[in-house]
Amino acid sequence: MSHELKTGGDRGYLRIATEEAFATHEQLDAIMDLVRSGHADQGTMSLWGFYGTSPSERTTFIRERLLDLGELRIGAMDAAGIDKAVLAMTSPGVQNLPDDEQARGIARRGNDILKAACEKYPDRFYGMIAVAPQDPAFSVEELKRGKEELGFHGVQINSHIKGHYLDEEQFEPILKACADLDLPLYIHPQGLPDSMIGDMVGAGLDGAIYGFAVETSYHALRLLTTGVFDRYPNLQLMLGHGCEGLPYMLYRLNYMHQAGLRSGRYPRLKPLQHDLFHYMRTNVLATNSGLPFGPAIKTMIEVMGEDRVMYAMDYPYQYLPEEVGMMDDLDITDAQKKKFFQTNAERWFKL
Ligand code: CA
């Protein structure tokens, strides 16, 4: 690396990491109980069967760091030059749990734990609301509490909800509350639903390597193609991991969407007020979590605009300080770099 990593803005910008994960003990216990019961879906069995039990150095580090909202995390941020972190309860949150009462309690108490950490480190930590989207009425109340009482900055939903998607009618109150409360909706991946996973576990491709992007981009496209952003034109959808690949494909996605609309091929797809380029440049925000890769970041900036692309590390799943140095050295303008690392996050999360 060409330079030392320090906090405090010595390079002309603060570094704000926007997709950083924590867990609570009761959340991980509940997920592992589900895995051990054999009743989890295949995606959860694959992911948490591994992350929850593997003795490897990487997974041991991840488990320890997920559960820490104190000095370990602050030390890791200091060592990597990360000034501020936007924190969310790790995927899958509580949305795979079979017991709604348990899910609501873990989400609510997780929000309280995160709030306490944000109060302890007010210039370092910022909160995202955890909800239990399988219970939309509870989720709407928790979104209100999260915004108005806890002072949180968005909500993370971990993609499919037991195989269901946010464009389905039962979830409309959640979308409406995000729009009404001006809370960005971050859709983060989780293990694929049984309806989609096919042989991806057998192929070793179900997780962050590939399956995540397939399922999460599918979720996002369901929202983009069914008029959600005509109903809620101010709603902001956030996607990590290089916007789950969508910017690279946008011309083809839009071309085929328009062709499908013209031919009336799919009854579900109705004409929208705008094309997909418009929604991607008006209602979608991207982070580069897990993808410190110049060509991808430059493509996102070119396709979506320099105001819509933000830095994320994906701590503790991908903690490599040298990747921060690579992002400092990105071949983009100084003004774009300040937007990428700092001011876009301040604007969209209202920090
Ligand atoms: Ca993540």
Short mmCIF file of C-alpha atoms and ligand atoms in Angstrom, two decimals:
data_model
loop_
_atom_site.label_atom_id
_atom_site.label_comp_id
_atom_site.label_asym_id
_atom_site.label_seq_id
_atom_site.Cartn_x
_atom_site.Cartn_y
_atom_site.Cartn_z
CA MET A 1 0.00 0.00 0.00
CA SER A 2 1.24 3.45 -0.89
CA HIS A 3 0.13 5.23 2.28
CA GLU A 4 -0.79 4.85 5.94
CA LEU A 5 -4.47 4.48 6.82
CA LYS A 6 -5.63 7.05 9.37
CA THR A 7 -9.00 8.31 10.48
CA GLY A 8 -9.72 12.05 10.62
CA GLY A 9 -9.79 13.03 6.97
CA ASP A 10 -6.09 13.39 6.18
CA ARG A 11 -6.80 12.61 2.51
CA GLY A 12 -9.53 15.20 2.16
CA TYR A 13 -12.46 12.97 3.08
CA LEU A 14 -13.76 10.90 5.95
CA ARG A 15 -14.33 7.22 5.26
CA ILE A 16 -17.85 6.04 6.06
CA ALA A 17 -18.49 2.31 5.72
CA THR A 18 -22.15 1.69 4.98
CA GLU A 19 -22.86 -2.06 5.10
CA GLU A 20 -21.33 -3.25 8.33
CA ALA A 21 -22.79 -6.15 10.30
CA PHE A 22 -23.36 -7.01 13.94
CA ALA A 23 -25.24 -9.82 15.66
CA THR A 24 -26.77 -10.39 19.04
CA HIS A 25 -26.25 -13.57 21.03
CA GLU A 26 -29.94 -14.42 21.01
CA GLN A 27 -30.12 -13.87 17.24
CA LEU A 28 -27.25 -16.27 16.52
CA ASP A 29 -28.60 -18.76 19.07
CA ALA A 30 -32.01 -18.72 17.39
CA ILE A 31 -30.53 -19.19 13.92
CA MET A 32 -28.33 -22.05 15.12
CA ASP A 33 -31.27 -23.70 16.91
CA LEU A 34 -33.11 -23.57 13.59
CA VAL A 35 -30.14 -25.08 11.74
CA ARG A 36 -29.72 -27.83 14.33
CA SER A 37 -33.44 -28.63 14.20
CA GLY A 38 -33.05 -29.44 10.51
CA HIS A 39 -35.99 -27.16 9.64
CA ALA A 40 -34.03 -24.30 8.11
CA ASP A 41 -34.17 -23.87 4.34
CA GLN A 42 -31.22 -25.19 2.33
CA GLY A 43 -29.66 -21.75 1.99
CA THR A 44 -29.62 -21.17 5.75
CA MET A 45 -28.38 -24.69 6.39
CA SER A 46 -25.49 -24.08 4.00
CA LEU A 47 -24.59 -20.61 5.32
CA TRP A 48 -25.08 -20.92 9.04
CA GLY A 49 -24.16 -24.57 9.13
CA PHE A 50 -20.80 -23.15 8.05
CA TYR A 51 -20.49 -19.71 9.69
CA GLY A 52 -22.06 -20.91 12.92
CA THR A 53 -19.92 -23.99 13.47
CA SER A 54 -16.74 -23.96 11.37
CA PRO A 55 -13.58 -23.80 13.52
CA SER A 56 -11.65 -22.02 10.74
CA GLU A 57 -9.72 -18.83 11.50
CA ARG A 58 -11.99 -16.77 9.25
CA THR A 59 -15.33 -17.93 10.68
CA THR A 60 -14.08 -17.72 14.28
CA PHE A 61 -13.01 -14.12 13.59
CA ILE A 62 -16.40 -13.34 12.03
CA ARG A 63 -18.43 -14.80 14.92
CA GLU A 64 -16.37 -12.93 17.52
CA ARG A 65 -16.48 -9.64 15.63
CA LEU A 66 -20.20 -9.81 14.81
CA LEU A 67 -20.99 -9.95 18.52
CA ASP A 68 -18.78 -6.98 19.41
CA LEU A 69 -20.09 -3.42 19.36
CA GLY A 70 -17.22 -2.00 21.39
CA GLU A 71 -13.48 -1.61 21.42
CA LEU A 72 -12.65 -4.52 19.10
CA ARG A 73 -14.72 -2.95 16.36
CA ILE A 74 -13.46 0.56 17.04
CA GLY A 75 -9.89 -0.77 16.95
CA ALA A 76 -10.52 -2.47 13.61
CA MET A 77 -11.99 0.74 12.22
CA ASP A 78 -9.04 2.77 13.47
CA ALA A 79 -6.56 0.33 11.95
CA ALA A 80 -8.30 0.54 8.57
CA GLY A 81 -8.89 4.30 8.61
CA ILE A 82 -12.67 3.95 8.86
CA ASP A 83 -14.15 7.02 10.54
CA LYS A 84 -17.78 5.92 10.76
CA ALA A 85 -19.78 2.75 10.27
CA VAL A 86 -23.45 2.27 9.44
CA LEU A 87 -24.40 -0.90 11.30
CA ALA A 88 -27.15 -3.42 10.65
CA MET A 89 -28.13 -6.71 12.26
CA THR A 90 -26.45 -9.40 10.21
CA SER A 91 -28.27 -11.37 7.55
CA PRO A 92 -30.74 -13.08 7.71
CA GLY A 93 -31.83 -10.89 10.62
CA VAL A 94 -34.81 -12.66 12.14
CA GLN A 95 -36.78 -13.22 8.99
CA ASN A 96 -36.20 -16.98 8.71
CA LEU A 97 -37.34 -17.76 12.25
CA PRO A 98 -40.51 -19.87 12.48
CA ASP A 99 -41.85 -18.16 15.63
CA ASP A 100 -43.09 -14.61 14.98
CA GLU A 101 -43.07 -13.64 18.65
CA GLN A 102 -39.45 -14.73 18.98
CA ALA A 103 -38.57 -12.88 15.76
CA ARG A 104 -40.20 -9.64 16.91
CA GLY A 105 -38.45 -9.79 20.29
CA ILE A 106 -35.00 -10.42 18.83
CA ALA A 107 -35.41 -7.58 16.31
CA ARG A 108 -36.68 -5.13 18.93
CA ARG A 109 -34.02 -5.98 21.48
CA GLY A 110 -31.36 -5.92 18.75
CA ASN A 111 -32.40 -2.37 17.91
CA ASP A 112 -32.09 -1.41 21.58
CA ILE A 113 -28.61 -2.97 21.81
CA LEU A 114 -27.52 -1.11 18.68
CA LYS A 115 -28.97 2.14 20.01
CA ALA A 116 -26.89 1.79 23.19
CA ALA A 117 -23.74 1.26 21.11
CA CYS A 118 -24.53 4.30 18.96
CA GLU A 119 -24.94 6.37 22.12
CA LYS A 120 -21.61 5.12 23.44
CA TYR A 121 -19.78 5.97 20.19
CA PRO A 122 -21.87 8.80 18.75
CA ASP A 123 -19.33 9.95 16.17
CA ARG A 124 -18.44 6.41 15.01
CA PHE A 125 -21.60 4.24 14.88
CA TYR A 126 -24.93 4.81 13.10
CA GLY A 127 -27.86 2.43 13.21
CA MET A 128 -30.05 0.69 10.66
CA ILE A 129 -33.40 -0.65 11.89
CA ALA A 130 -33.98 -4.39 12.13
CA VAL A 131 -37.56 -5.50 11.48
CA ALA A 132 -39.38 -8.81 11.18
CA PRO A 133 -40.90 -8.40 7.72
CA GLN A 134 -42.92 -11.61 8.11
CA ASP A 135 -45.03 -9.40 10.41
CA PRO A 136 -45.61 -6.21 8.40
CA ALA A 137 -47.71 -4.49 11.11
CA PHE A 138 -44.97 -4.95 13.70
CA SER A 139 -42.38 -3.85 11.16
CA VAL A 140 -44.21 -0.60 10.47
CA GLU A 141 -44.30 0.16 14.20
CA GLU A 142 -40.62 -0.68 14.58
CA LEU A 143 -39.75 1.52 11.59
CA LYS A 144 -41.51 4.42 13.32
CA ARG A 145 -39.78 3.71 16.63
CA GLY A 146 -36.45 3.28 14.88
CA LYS A 147 -36.71 6.59 13.12
CA GLU A 148 -38.41 8.72 15.75
CA GLU A 149 -37.15 7.29 19.06
CA LEU A 150 -33.87 5.58 18.19
CA GLY A 151 -32.69 8.06 15.57
CA PHE A 152 -31.70 5.32 13.10
CA HIS A 153 -30.95 5.99 9.45
CA GLY A 154 -32.54 3.26 7.34
CA VAL A 155 -33.77 -0.31 7.42
CA GLN A 156 -32.05 -3.50 6.27
CA ILE A 157 -34.23 -6.30 4.96
CA ASN A 158 -32.40 -9.50 4.12
CA SER A 159 -33.95 -10.21 0.75
CA HIS A 160 -36.61 -12.90 0.49
CA ILE A 161 -39.05 -13.37 3.33
CA LYS A 162 -39.49 -17.14 3.57
CA GLY A 163 -39.53 -17.23 -0.23
CA HIS A 164 -41.69 -14.13 -0.61
CA TYR A 165 -40.76 -10.71 -1.99
CA LEU A 166 -41.44 -7.14 -0.98
CA ASP A 167 -43.43 -6.34 -4.13
CA GLU A 168 -46.16 -8.73 -2.91
CA GLU A 169 -49.26 -7.02 -1.59
CA GLN A 170 -48.85 -8.07 2.05
CA PHE A 171 -45.63 -6.07 2.31
CA GLU A 172 -47.02 -2.82 0.93
CA PRO A 173 -47.27 -1.27 4.44
CA ILE A 174 -43.50 -1.70 4.84
CA LEU A 175 -42.75 0.05 1.55
CA LYS A 176 -45.22 2.81 2.40
CA ALA A 177 -43.68 3.32 5.86
CA CYS A 178 -40.17 3.56 4.37
CA ALA A 179 -41.42 6.19 1.94
CA ASP A 180 -43.47 8.09 4.54
CA LEU A 181 -40.65 8.07 7.09
CA ASP A 182 -38.01 8.83 4.44
CA LEU A 183 -36.00 5.75 5.43
CA PRO A 184 -33.76 4.14 2.79
CA LEU A 185 -34.48 0.44 2.29
CA TYR A 186 -31.30 -1.62 2.09
CA ILE A 187 -31.96 -5.06 0.61
CA HIS A 188 -29.12 -7.31 1.73
CA PRO A 189 -28.66 -10.90 0.54
CA GLN A 190 -29.30 -14.04 2.53
CA GLY A 191 -29.35 -17.74 1.68
CA LEU A 192 -31.49 -18.51 -1.34
CA PRO A 193 -35.03 -19.82 -0.86
CA ASP A 194 -35.68 -23.47 -1.61
CA SER A 195 -37.75 -22.35 -4.61
CA MET A 196 -34.61 -20.97 -6.25
CA ILE A 197 -31.53 -22.70 -4.90
CA GLY A 198 -31.50 -25.69 -7.28
CA ASP A 199 -28.10 -27.37 -7.17
CA MET A 200 -26.23 -24.22 -6.13
CA VAL A 201 -25.12 -25.77 -2.83
CA GLY A 202 -23.84 -28.83 -4.63
CA ALA A 203 -22.00 -26.55 -7.02
CA GLY A 204 -20.54 -24.53 -4.16
CA LEU A 205 -22.07 -21.34 -5.58
CA ASP A 206 -25.05 -20.58 -3.32
CA GLY A 207 -23.51 -17.96 -1.03
CA ALA A 208 -21.69 -14.67 -1.38
CA ILE A 209 -19.68 -16.04 -4.28
CA TYR A 210 -22.68 -15.95 -6.65
CA GLY A 211 -26.12 -17.01 -5.38
CA PHE A 212 -26.53 -13.90 -3.23
CA ALA A 213 -26.28 -11.60 -6.23
CA VAL A 214 -28.69 -13.71 -8.28
CA GLU A 215 -31.42 -13.68 -5.65
CA THR A 216 -30.98 -10.11 -4.44
CA SER A 217 -30.87 -8.62 -7.93
CA TYR A 218 -34.00 -10.64 -8.73
CA HIS A 219 -35.67 -9.12 -5.66
CA ALA A 220 -34.67 -5.63 -6.73
CA LEU A 221 -35.90 -6.17 -10.30
CA ARG A 222 -39.25 -7.35 -8.97
CA LEU A 223 -39.58 -3.95 -7.28
CA LEU A 224 -38.28 -2.02 -10.27
CA THR A 225 -40.61 -3.66 -12.79
CA THR A 226 -43.87 -3.56 -10.83
CA GLY A 227 -44.34 0.14 -10.26
CA VAL A 228 -43.13 0.45 -6.66
CA PHE A 229 -41.23 3.61 -7.55
CA ASP A 230 -44.20 5.09 -9.40
CA ARG A 231 -46.21 4.67 -6.19
CA TYR A 232 -43.34 5.93 -4.00
CA PRO A 233 -41.21 8.19 -6.18
CA ASN A 234 -39.06 9.32 -3.25
CA LEU A 235 -38.31 5.82 -1.94
CA GLN A 236 -34.60 4.97 -2.04
CA LEU A 237 -33.55 1.36 -2.48
CA MET A 238 -29.98 0.49 -1.48
CA LEU A 239 -28.11 -2.50 -2.87
CA GLY A 240 -24.65 -3.68 -1.90
CA HIS A 241 -21.98 -5.76 -3.63
CA GLY A 242 -21.72 -3.51 -6.64
CA CYS A 243 -25.49 -3.01 -6.84
CA GLU A 244 -25.68 -6.81 -7.17
CA GLY A 245 -24.46 -6.54 -10.75
CA LEU A 246 -27.42 -4.58 -12.12
CA PRO A 247 -25.59 -1.53 -13.54
CA TYR A 248 -23.46 -3.70 -15.81
CA MET A 249 -26.59 -5.31 -17.29
CA LEU A 250 -28.81 -2.23 -17.37
CA TYR A 251 -29.05 -1.71 -21.12
CA ARG A 252 -30.17 -5.30 -21.70
CA LEU A 253 -32.51 -5.33 -18.70
CA ASN A 254 -34.18 -2.18 -19.92
CA TYR A 255 -34.31 -3.25 -23.57
CA MET A 256 -35.96 -6.56 -22.76
CA HIS A 257 -38.29 -5.00 -20.20
CA GLN A 258 -39.50 -2.51 -22.79
CA ALA A 259 -39.87 -5.27 -25.40
CA GLY A 260 -41.89 -7.35 -22.97
CA LEU A 261 -44.17 -4.44 -22.19
CA ARG A 262 -44.77 -3.70 -25.88
CA SER A 263 -45.72 -7.28 -26.65
CA GLY A 264 -47.86 -7.75 -23.55
CA ARG A 265 -46.00 -10.99 -22.94
CA TYR A 266 -46.40 -11.05 -19.16
CA PRO A 267 -49.72 -10.10 -17.52
CA ARG A 268 -47.88 -9.05 -14.36
CA LEU A 269 -45.76 -6.43 -16.10
CA LYS A 270 -47.70 -3.22 -16.69
CA PRO A 271 -46.46 -0.05 -18.36
CA LEU A 272 -44.58 2.21 -15.95
CA GLN A 273 -44.11 5.95 -15.86
CA HIS A 274 -40.40 5.62 -16.65
CA ASP A 275 -37.86 3.17 -17.98
CA LEU A 276 -35.37 1.24 -15.86
CA PHE A 277 -32.60 3.78 -16.50
CA HIS A 278 -34.72 6.39 -14.74
CA TYR A 279 -35.38 4.28 -11.64
CA MET A 280 -31.74 3.17 -11.40
CA ARG A 281 -30.69 6.84 -11.49
CA THR A 282 -33.48 8.14 -9.25
CA ASN A 283 -34.45 5.44 -6.74
CA VAL A 284 -31.49 3.06 -6.45
CA LEU A 285 -28.29 3.61 -4.46
CA ALA A 286 -25.29 1.32 -4.62
CA THR A 287 -22.47 0.34 -2.30
CA ASN A 288 -19.30 -1.54 -3.16
CA SER A 289 -19.44 -3.87 -0.14
CA GLY A 290 -17.20 -6.85 -0.79
CA LEU A 291 -16.26 -5.40 -4.17
CA PRO A 292 -13.25 -3.06 -3.87
CA PHE A 293 -12.81 -3.28 -7.61
CA GLY A 294 -12.12 -0.17 -9.64
CA PRO A 295 -13.75 -1.22 -12.93
CA ALA A 296 -17.01 -2.11 -11.14
CA ILE A 297 -17.08 1.13 -9.14
CA LYS A 298 -16.35 3.25 -12.19
CA THR A 299 -19.11 1.47 -14.10
CA MET A 300 -21.58 2.17 -11.29
CA ILE A 301 -20.59 5.84 -11.24
CA GLU A 302 -20.96 6.06 -15.00
CA VAL A 303 -24.30 4.25 -15.15
CA MET A 304 -26.02 5.52 -11.97
CA GLY A 305 -24.28 8.84 -11.40
CA GLU A 306 -21.55 9.90 -8.98
CA ASP A 307 -24.10 10.85 -6.31
CA ARG A 308 -25.45 7.31 -5.97
CA VAL A 309 -22.42 5.14 -5.23
CA MET A 310 -21.09 4.70 -1.68
CA TYR A 311 -18.26 2.95 0.07
CA ALA A 312 -18.82 -0.13 2.25
CA MET A 313 -16.36 -2.60 3.72
CA ASP A 314 -18.66 -5.51 4.75
CA TYR A 315 -16.99 -5.88 8.15
CA PRO A 316 -16.48 -8.37 9.66
CA TYR A 317 -17.06 -10.67 6.67
CA GLN A 318 -14.39 -8.96 4.59
CA TYR A 319 -11.94 -7.10 6.81
CA LEU A 320 -8.88 -6.28 4.73
CA PRO A 321 -7.40 -2.85 5.46
CA GLU A 322 -5.34 -3.01 2.27
CA GLU A 323 -8.63 -2.89 0.34
CA VAL A 324 -9.27 0.55 1.87
CA GLY A 325 -5.92 1.66 0.48
CA MET A 326 -6.94 0.32 -2.94
CA MET A 327 -10.08 2.44 -2.78
CA ASP A 328 -8.05 5.52 -1.79
CA ASP A 329 -6.07 4.93 -4.96
CA LEU A 330 -9.17 4.59 -7.20
CA ASP A 331 -8.79 6.22 -10.57
CA ILE A 332 -11.69 8.69 -10.16
CA THR A 333 -11.65 12.45 -9.53
CA ASP A 334 -11.01 13.84 -6.04
CA ALA A 335 -14.55 15.20 -5.96
CA GLN A 336 -15.97 11.79 -6.88
CA LYS A 337 -13.82 10.12 -4.22
CA LYS A 338 -15.14 12.43 -1.52
CA LYS A 339 -18.70 11.63 -2.60
CA PHE A 340 -17.93 7.90 -2.67
CA PHE A 341 -16.32 7.74 0.78
CA GLN A 342 -18.18 10.45 2.68
CA THR A 343 -20.76 12.87 1.38
CA ASN A 344 -23.07 10.46 -0.45
CA ALA A 345 -23.44 8.44 2.76
CA GLU A 346 -24.04 11.62 4.76
CA ARG A 347 -26.69 12.68 2.28
CA TRP A 348 -28.59 9.44 1.79
CA PHE A 349 -28.40 8.11 5.35
CA LYS A 350 -28.84 11.63 6.79
CA LEU A 351 -25.86 11.27 9.13
CA CA B 1 -22.86 -7.69 4.22
#
